[in-house]
PDB file of C-alpha atoms in Angstrom:
ATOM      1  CA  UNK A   1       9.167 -11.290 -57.254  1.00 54.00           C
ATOM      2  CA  UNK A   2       7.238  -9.751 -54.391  1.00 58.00           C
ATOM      3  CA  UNK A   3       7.137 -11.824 -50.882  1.00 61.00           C
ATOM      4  CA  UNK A   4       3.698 -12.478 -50.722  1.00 63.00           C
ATOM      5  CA  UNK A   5       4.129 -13.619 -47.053  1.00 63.00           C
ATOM      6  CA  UNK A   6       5.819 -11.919 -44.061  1.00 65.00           C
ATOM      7  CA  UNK A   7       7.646 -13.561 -41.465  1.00 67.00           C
ATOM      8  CA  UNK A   8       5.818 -14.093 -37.861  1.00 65.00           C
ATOM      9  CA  UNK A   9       6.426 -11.801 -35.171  1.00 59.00           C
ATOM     10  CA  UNK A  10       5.852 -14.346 -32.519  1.00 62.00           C
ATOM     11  CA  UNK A  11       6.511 -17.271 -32.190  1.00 63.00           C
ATOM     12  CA  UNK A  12       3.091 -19.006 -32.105  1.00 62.00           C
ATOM     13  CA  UNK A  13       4.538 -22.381 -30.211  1.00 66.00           C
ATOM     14  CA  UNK A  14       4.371 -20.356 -26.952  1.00 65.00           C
ATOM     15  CA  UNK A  15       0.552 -19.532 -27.403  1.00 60.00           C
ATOM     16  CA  UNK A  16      -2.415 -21.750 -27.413  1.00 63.00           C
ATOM     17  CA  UNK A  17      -4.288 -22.850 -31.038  1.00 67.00           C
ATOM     18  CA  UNK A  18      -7.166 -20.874 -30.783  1.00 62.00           C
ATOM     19  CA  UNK A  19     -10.144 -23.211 -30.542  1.00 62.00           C
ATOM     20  CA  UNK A  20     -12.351 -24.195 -33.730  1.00 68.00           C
ATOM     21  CA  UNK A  21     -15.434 -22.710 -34.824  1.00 65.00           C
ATOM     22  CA  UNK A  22     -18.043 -25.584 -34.146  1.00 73.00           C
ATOM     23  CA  UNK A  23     -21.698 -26.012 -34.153  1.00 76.00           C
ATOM     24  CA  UNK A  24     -21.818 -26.255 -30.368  1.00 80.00           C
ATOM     25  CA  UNK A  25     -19.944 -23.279 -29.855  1.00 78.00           C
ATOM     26  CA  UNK A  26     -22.628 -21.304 -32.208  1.00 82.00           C
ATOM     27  CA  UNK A  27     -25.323 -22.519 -30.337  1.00 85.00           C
ATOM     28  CA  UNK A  28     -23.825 -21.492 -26.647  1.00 84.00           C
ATOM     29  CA  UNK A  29     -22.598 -17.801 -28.388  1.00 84.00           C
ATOM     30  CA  UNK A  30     -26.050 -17.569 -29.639  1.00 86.00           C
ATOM     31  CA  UNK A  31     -27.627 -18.395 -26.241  1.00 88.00           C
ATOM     32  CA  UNK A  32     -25.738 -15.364 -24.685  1.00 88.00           C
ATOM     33  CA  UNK A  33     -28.615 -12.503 -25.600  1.00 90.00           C
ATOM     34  CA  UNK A  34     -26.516  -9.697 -26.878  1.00 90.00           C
ATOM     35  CA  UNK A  35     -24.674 -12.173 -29.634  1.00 90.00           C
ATOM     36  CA  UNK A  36     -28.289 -13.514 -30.337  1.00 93.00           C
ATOM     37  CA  UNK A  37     -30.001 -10.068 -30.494  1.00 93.00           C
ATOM     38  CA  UNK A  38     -26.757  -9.028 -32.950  1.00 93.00           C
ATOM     39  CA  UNK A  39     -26.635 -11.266 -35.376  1.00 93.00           C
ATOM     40  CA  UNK A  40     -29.959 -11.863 -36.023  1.00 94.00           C
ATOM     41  CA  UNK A  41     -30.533  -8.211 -36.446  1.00 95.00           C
ATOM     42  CA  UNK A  42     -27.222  -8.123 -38.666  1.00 94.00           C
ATOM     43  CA  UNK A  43     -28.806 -10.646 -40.214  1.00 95.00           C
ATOM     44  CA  UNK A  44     -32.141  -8.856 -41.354  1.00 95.00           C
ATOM     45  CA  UNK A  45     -30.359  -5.799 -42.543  1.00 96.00           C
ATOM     46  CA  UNK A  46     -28.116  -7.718 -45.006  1.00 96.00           C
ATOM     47  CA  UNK A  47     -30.990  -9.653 -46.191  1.00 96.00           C
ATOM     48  CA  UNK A  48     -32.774  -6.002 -47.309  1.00 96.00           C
ATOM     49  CA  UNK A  49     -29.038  -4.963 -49.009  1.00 96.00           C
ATOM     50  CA  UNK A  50     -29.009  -8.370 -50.556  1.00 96.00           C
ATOM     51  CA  UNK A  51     -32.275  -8.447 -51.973  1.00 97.00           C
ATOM     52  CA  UNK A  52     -31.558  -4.915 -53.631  1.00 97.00           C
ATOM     53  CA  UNK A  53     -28.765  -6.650 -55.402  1.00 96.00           C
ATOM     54  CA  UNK A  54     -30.909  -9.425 -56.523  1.00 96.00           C
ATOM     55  CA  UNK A  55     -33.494  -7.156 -57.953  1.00 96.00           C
ATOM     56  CA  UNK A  56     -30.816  -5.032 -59.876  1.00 96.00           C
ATOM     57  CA  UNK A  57     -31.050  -7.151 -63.331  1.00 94.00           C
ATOM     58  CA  UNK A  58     -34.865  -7.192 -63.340  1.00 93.00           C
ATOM     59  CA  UNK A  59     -34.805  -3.387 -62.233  1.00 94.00           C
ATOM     60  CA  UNK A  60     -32.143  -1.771 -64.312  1.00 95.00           C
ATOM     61  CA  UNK A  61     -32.495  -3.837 -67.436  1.00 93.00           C
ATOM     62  CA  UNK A  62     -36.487  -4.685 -67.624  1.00 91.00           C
ATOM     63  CA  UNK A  63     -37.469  -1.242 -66.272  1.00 90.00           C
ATOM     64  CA  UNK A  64     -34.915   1.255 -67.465  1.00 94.00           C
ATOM     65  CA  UNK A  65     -33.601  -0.769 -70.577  1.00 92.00           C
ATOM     66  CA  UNK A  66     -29.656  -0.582 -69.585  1.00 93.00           C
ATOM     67  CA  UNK A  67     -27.697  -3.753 -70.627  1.00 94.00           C
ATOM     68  CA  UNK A  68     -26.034  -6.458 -69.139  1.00 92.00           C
ATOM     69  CA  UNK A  69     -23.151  -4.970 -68.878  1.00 93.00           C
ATOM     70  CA  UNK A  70     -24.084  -1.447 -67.622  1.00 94.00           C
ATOM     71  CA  UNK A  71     -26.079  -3.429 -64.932  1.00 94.00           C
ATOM     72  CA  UNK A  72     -22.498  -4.913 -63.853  1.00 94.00           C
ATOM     73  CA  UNK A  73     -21.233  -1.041 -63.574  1.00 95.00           C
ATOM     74  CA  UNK A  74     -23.991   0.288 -61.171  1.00 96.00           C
ATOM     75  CA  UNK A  75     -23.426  -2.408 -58.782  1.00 96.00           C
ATOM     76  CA  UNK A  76     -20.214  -0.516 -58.090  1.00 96.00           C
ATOM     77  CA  UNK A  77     -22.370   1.997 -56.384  1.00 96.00           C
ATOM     78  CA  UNK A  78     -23.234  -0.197 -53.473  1.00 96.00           C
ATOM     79  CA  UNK A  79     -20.082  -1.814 -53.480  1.00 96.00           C
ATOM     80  CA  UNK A  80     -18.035   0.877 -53.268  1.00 97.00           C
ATOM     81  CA  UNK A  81     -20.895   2.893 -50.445  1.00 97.00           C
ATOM     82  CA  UNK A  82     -20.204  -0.759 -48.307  1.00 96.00           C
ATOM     83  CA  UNK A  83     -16.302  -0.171 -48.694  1.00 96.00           C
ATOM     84  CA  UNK A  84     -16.098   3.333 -47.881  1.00 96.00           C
ATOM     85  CA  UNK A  85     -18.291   3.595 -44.826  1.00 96.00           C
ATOM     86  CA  UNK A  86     -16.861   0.485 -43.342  1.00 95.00           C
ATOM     87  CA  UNK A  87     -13.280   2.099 -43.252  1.00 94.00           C
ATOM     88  CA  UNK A  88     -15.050   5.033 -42.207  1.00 95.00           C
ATOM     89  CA  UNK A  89     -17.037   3.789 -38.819  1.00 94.00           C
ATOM     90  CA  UNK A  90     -14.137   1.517 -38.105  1.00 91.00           C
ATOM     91  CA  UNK A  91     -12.313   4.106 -38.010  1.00 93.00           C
ATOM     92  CA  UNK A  92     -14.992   6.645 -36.093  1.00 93.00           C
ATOM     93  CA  UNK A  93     -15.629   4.142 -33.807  1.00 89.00           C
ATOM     94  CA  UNK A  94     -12.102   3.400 -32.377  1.00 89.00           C
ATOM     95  CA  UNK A  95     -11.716   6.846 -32.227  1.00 90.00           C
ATOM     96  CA  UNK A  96     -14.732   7.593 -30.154  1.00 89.00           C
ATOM     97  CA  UNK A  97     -13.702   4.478 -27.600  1.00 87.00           C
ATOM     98  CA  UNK A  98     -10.591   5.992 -27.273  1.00 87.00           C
ATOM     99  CA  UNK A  99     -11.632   9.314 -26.219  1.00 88.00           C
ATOM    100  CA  UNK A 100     -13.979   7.566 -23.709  1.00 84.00           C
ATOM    101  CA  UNK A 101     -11.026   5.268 -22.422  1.00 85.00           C
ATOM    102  CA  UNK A 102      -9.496   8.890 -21.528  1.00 85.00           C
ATOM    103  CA  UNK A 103     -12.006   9.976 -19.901  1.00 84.00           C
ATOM    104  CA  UNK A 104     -12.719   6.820 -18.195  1.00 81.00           C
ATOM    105  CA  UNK A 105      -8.818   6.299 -16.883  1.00 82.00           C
ATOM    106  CA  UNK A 106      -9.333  10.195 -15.570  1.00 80.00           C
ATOM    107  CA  UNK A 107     -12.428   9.414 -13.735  1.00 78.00           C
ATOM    108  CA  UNK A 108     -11.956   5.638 -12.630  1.00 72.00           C
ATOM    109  CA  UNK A 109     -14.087   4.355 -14.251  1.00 77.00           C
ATOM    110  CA  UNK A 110     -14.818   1.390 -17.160  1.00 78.00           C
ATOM    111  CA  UNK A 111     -15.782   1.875 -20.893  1.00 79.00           C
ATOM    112  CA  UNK A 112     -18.782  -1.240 -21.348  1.00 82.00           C
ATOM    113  CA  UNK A 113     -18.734  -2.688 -24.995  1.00 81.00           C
ATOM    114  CA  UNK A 114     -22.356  -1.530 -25.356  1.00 85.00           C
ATOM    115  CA  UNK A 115     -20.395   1.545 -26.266  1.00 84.00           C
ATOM    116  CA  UNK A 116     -19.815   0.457 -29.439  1.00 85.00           C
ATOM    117  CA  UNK A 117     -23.324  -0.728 -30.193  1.00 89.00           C
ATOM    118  CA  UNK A 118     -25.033   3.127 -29.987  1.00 89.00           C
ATOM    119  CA  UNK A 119     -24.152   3.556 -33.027  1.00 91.00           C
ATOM    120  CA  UNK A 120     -26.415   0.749 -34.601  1.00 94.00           C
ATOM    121  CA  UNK A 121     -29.537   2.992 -34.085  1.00 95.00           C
ATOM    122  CA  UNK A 122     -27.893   5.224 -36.792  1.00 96.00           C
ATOM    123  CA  UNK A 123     -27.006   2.643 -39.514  1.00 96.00           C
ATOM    124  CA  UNK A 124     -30.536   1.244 -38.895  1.00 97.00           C
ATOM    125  CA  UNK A 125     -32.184   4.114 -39.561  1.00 97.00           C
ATOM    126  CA  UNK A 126     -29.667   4.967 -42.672  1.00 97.00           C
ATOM    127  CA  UNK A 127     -30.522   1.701 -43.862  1.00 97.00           C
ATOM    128  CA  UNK A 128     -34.005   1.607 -43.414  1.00 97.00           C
ATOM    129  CA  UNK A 129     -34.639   5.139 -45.606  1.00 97.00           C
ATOM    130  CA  UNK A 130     -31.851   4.032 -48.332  1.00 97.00           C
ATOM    131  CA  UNK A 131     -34.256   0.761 -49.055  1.00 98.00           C
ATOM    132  CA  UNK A 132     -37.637   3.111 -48.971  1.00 98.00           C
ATOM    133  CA  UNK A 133     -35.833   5.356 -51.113  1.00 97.00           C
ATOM    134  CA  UNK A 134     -34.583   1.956 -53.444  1.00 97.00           C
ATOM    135  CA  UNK A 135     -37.858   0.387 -53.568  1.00 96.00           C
ATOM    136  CA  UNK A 136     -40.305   3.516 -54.232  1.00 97.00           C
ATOM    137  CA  UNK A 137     -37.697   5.601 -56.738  1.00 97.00           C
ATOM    138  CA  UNK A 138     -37.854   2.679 -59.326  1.00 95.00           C
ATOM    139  CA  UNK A 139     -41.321   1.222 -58.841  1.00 94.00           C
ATOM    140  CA  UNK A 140     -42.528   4.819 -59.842  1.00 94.00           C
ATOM    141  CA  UNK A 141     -39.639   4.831 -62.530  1.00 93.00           C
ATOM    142  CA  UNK A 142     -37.787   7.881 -61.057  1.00 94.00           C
ATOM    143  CA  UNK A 143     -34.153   8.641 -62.815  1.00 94.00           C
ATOM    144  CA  UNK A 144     -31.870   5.617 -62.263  1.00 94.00           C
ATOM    145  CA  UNK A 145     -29.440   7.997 -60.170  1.00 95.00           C
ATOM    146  CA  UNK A 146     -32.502   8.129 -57.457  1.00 96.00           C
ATOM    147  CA  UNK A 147     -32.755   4.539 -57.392  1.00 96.00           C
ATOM    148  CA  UNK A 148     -28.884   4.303 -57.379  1.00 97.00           C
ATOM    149  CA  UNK A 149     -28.318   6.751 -54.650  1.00 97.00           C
ATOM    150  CA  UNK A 150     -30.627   5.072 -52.865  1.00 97.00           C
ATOM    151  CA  UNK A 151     -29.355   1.542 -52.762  1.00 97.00           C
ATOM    152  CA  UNK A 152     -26.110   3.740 -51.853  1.00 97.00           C
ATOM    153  CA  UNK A 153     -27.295   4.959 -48.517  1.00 98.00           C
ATOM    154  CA  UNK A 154     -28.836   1.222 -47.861  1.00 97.00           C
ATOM    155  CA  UNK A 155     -25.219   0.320 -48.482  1.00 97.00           C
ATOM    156  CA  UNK A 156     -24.101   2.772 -46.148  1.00 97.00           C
ATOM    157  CA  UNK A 157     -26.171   1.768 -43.152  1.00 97.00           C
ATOM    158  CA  UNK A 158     -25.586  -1.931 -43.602  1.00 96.00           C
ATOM    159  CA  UNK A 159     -22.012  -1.019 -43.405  1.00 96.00           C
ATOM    160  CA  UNK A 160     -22.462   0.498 -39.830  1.00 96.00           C
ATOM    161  CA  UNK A 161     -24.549  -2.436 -38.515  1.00 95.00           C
ATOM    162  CA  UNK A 162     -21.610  -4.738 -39.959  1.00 93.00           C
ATOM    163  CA  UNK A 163     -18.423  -3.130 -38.558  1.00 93.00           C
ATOM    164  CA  UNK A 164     -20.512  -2.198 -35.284  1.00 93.00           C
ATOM    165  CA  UNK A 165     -21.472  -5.538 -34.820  1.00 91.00           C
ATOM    166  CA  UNK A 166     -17.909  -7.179 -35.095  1.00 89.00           C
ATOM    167  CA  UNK A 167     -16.274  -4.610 -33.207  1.00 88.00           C
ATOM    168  CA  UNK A 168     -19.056  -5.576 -29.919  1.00 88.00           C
ATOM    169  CA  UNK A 169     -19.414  -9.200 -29.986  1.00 87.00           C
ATOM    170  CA  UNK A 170     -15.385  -9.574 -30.168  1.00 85.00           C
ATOM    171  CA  UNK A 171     -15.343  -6.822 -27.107  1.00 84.00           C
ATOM    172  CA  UNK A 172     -17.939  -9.106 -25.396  1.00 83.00           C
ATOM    173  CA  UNK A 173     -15.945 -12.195 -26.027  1.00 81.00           C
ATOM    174  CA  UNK A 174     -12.558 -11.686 -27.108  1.00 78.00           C
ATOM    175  CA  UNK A 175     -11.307 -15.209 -26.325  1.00 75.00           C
ATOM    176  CA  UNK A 176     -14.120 -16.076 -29.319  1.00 81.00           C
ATOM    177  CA  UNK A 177     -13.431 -13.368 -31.962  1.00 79.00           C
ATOM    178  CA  UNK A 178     -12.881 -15.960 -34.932  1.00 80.00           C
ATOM    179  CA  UNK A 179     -16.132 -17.872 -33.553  1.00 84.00           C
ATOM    180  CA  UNK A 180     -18.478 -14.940 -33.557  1.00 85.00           C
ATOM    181  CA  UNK A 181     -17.309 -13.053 -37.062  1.00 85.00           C
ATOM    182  CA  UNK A 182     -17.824 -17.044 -38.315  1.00 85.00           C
ATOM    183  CA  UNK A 183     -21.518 -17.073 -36.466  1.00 87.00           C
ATOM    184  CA  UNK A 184     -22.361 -13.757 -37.841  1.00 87.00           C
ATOM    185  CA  UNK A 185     -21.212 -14.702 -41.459  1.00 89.00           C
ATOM    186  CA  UNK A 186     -23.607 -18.090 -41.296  1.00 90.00           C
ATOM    187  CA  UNK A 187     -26.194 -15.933 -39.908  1.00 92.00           C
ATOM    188  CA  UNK A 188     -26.229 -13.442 -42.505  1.00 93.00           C
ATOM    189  CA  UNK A 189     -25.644 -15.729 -45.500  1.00 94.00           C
ATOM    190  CA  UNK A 190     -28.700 -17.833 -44.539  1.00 95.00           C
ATOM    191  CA  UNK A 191     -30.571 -14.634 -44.630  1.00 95.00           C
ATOM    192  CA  UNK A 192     -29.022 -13.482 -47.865  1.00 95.00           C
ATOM    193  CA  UNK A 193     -30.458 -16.918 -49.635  1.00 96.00           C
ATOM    194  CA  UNK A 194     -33.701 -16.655 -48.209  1.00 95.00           C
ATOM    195  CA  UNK A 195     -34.154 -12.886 -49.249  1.00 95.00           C
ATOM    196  CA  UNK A 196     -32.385 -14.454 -52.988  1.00 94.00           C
ATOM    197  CA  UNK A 197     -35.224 -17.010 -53.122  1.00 94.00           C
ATOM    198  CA  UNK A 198     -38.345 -14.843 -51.788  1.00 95.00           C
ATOM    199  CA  UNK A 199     -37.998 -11.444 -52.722  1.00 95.00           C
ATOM    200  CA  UNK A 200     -38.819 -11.969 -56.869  1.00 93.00           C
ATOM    201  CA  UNK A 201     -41.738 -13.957 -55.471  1.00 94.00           C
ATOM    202  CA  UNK A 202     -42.712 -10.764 -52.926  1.00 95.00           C
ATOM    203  CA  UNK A 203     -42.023  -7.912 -55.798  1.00 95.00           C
ATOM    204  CA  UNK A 204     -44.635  -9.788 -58.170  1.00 94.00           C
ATOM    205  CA  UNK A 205     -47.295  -9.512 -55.402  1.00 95.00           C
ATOM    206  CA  UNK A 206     -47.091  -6.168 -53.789  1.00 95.00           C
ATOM    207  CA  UNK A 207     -44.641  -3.909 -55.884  1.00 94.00           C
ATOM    208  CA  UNK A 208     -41.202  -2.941 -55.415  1.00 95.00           C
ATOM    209  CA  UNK A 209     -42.236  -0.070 -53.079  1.00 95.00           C
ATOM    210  CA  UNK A 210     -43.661  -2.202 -50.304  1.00 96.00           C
ATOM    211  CA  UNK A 211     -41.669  -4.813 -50.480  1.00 96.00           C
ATOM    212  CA  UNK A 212     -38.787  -2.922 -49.796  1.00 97.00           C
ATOM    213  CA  UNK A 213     -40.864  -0.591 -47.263  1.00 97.00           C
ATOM    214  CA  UNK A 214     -41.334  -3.926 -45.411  1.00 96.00           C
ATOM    215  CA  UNK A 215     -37.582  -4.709 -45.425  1.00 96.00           C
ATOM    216  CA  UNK A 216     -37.240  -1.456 -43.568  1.00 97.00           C
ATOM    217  CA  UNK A 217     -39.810  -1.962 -41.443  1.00 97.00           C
ATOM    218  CA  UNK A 218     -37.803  -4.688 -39.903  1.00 96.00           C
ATOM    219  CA  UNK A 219     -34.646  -2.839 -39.876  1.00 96.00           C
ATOM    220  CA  UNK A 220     -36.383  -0.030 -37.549  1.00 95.00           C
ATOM    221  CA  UNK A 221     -37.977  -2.787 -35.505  1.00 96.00           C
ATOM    222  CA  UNK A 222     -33.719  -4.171 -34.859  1.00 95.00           C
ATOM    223  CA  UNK A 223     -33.362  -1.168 -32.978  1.00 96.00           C
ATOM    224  CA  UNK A 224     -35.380  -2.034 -30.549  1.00 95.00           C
ATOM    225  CA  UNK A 225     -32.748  -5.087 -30.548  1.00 94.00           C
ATOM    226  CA  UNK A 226     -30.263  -2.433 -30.124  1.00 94.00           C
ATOM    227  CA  UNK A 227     -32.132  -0.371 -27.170  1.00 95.00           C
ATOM    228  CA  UNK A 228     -32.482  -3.839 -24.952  1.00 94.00           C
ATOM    229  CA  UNK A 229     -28.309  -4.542 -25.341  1.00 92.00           C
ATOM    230  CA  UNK A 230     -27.921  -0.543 -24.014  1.00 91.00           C
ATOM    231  CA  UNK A 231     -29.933  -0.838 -20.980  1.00 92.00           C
ATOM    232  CA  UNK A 232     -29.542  -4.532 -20.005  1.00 90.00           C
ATOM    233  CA  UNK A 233     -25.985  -5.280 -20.891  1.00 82.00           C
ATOM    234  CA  UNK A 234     -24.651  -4.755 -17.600  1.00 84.00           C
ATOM    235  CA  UNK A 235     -27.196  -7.516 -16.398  1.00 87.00           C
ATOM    236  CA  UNK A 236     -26.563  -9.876 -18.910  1.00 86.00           C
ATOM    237  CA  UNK A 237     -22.940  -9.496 -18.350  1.00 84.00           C
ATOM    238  CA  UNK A 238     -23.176 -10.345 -14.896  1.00 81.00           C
ATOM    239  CA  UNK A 239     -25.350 -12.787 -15.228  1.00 84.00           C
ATOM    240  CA  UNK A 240     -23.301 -14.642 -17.537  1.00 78.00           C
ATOM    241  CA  UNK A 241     -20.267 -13.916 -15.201  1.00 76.00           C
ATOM    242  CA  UNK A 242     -22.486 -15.669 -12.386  1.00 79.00           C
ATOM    243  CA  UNK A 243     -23.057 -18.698 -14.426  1.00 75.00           C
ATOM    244  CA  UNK A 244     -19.593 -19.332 -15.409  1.00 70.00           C
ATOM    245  CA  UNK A 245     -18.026 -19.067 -11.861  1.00 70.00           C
ATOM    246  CA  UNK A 246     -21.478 -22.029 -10.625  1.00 72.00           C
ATOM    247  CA  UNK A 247     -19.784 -24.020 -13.776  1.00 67.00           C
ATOM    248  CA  UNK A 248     -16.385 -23.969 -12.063  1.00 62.00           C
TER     249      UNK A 248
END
């Protein structure tokens, strides 16, 4: 039988428990700007992805007359967009910090987490044309791969925002890693159900087009989100640090 467990490398007696995600602790991450700025823009993208994959069984088997079934199939081209280009910017983006660390330890000076958040503007942007593309290939009936490719590249820029995200906030507060990928996943579900609940509601009234054109809409305006963490991080940092050393 395989071990489905491997044995500790530590001994975790001789570290503290790491503290418990609580409702208290959301609320103080979430008053920090950066965390709030992050996940609620993490937030909106997910709820544009999301709402594709709600209106895949009205799409694909109303519209274009696939089956059940075959509907089940072409959600593997968002899935499998999401898995790739996660591994992909995780991987880009340690690589990139670790050529600046280089440079920085050769030059004396410090690499800032907002380092890691640059590359938001580019999965917003990715995102934003993926659900345009989603939204205005199948209202006007274009071939299903159109549609599909599109919800693809959504996939793809949701992906960036997500790994982005995680890899900043935990840079920002590494003490709270498990507390902010916890705070990000609440954020984003809530979203998810709201888009689940509106978006039939929204397609009925204006069309697949614009209701998906609005979803992007409000991913471009989270990189203005994005542009505010890049040129006042340093300030809230500080500012934070100042109000932590009045608390002790």
């Amino acid at each position: 039988m395989p071990r489905l467990q491997t044995k500790c490398v530590v001994d975790q007696q001789q570290f503290p428990r790491p503290p418990r995600p609580t409702v208290k602790t959301f609320i103080r991450l979430l008053r920090y700007p950066p965390h709030f700025i992050v996940s609620v823009n993490g937030a909106l993208s997910f709820a544009g992805l999301y709402a594709i994959y709600v209106t895949f069984p009205a799409v694909w088997e109303q519209d274009y007359g696939y089956s059940s079934s075959e509907v089940g199939y072409l959600y593997l081209v968002p899935g499998i967009s999401l898995l790739i280009a996660s591994v992909c910017t995780g991987r880009f983006s340690d690589y990139r910090r670790a050529k600046l660390l280089a440079a920085a330890r050769q030059s004396g000076k410090t690499v800032v987490p907002e380092q890691r958040i640059s590359l938001q503007i580019y999965g917003f942007i990715i995102t934003a044309a993926g659900k345009v593309m989603y939204g205005w290939f199948t209202r006007h009936h274009i071939h299903a791969s159109a549609g599909l490719v599109g919800s693809g590249i959504a996939a793809v820029g949701t992906a960036i925002v997500f790994v982005t995200s995680t890899s900043f906030q935990t840079e920002c507060d590494p003490s709270q890693a498990a507390s902010l990928v916890a705070l990000a996943g609440l954020v984003r579900n809530i979203a998810a159900a709201i888009a689940a609940v509106i978006v039939e509601k929204i397609v009925v009234q204006i069309g697949y087009g614009w209701c998906f054109t609005g979803l992007a809409v409000l991913d471009a305006l989270c990189v203005a989100g994005v542009l505010v963490i890049i040129w006042k991080g340093q300030f809230f940092r500080e500012r934070r640090q100042r109000s932590m050393e009045n608390r002790t």
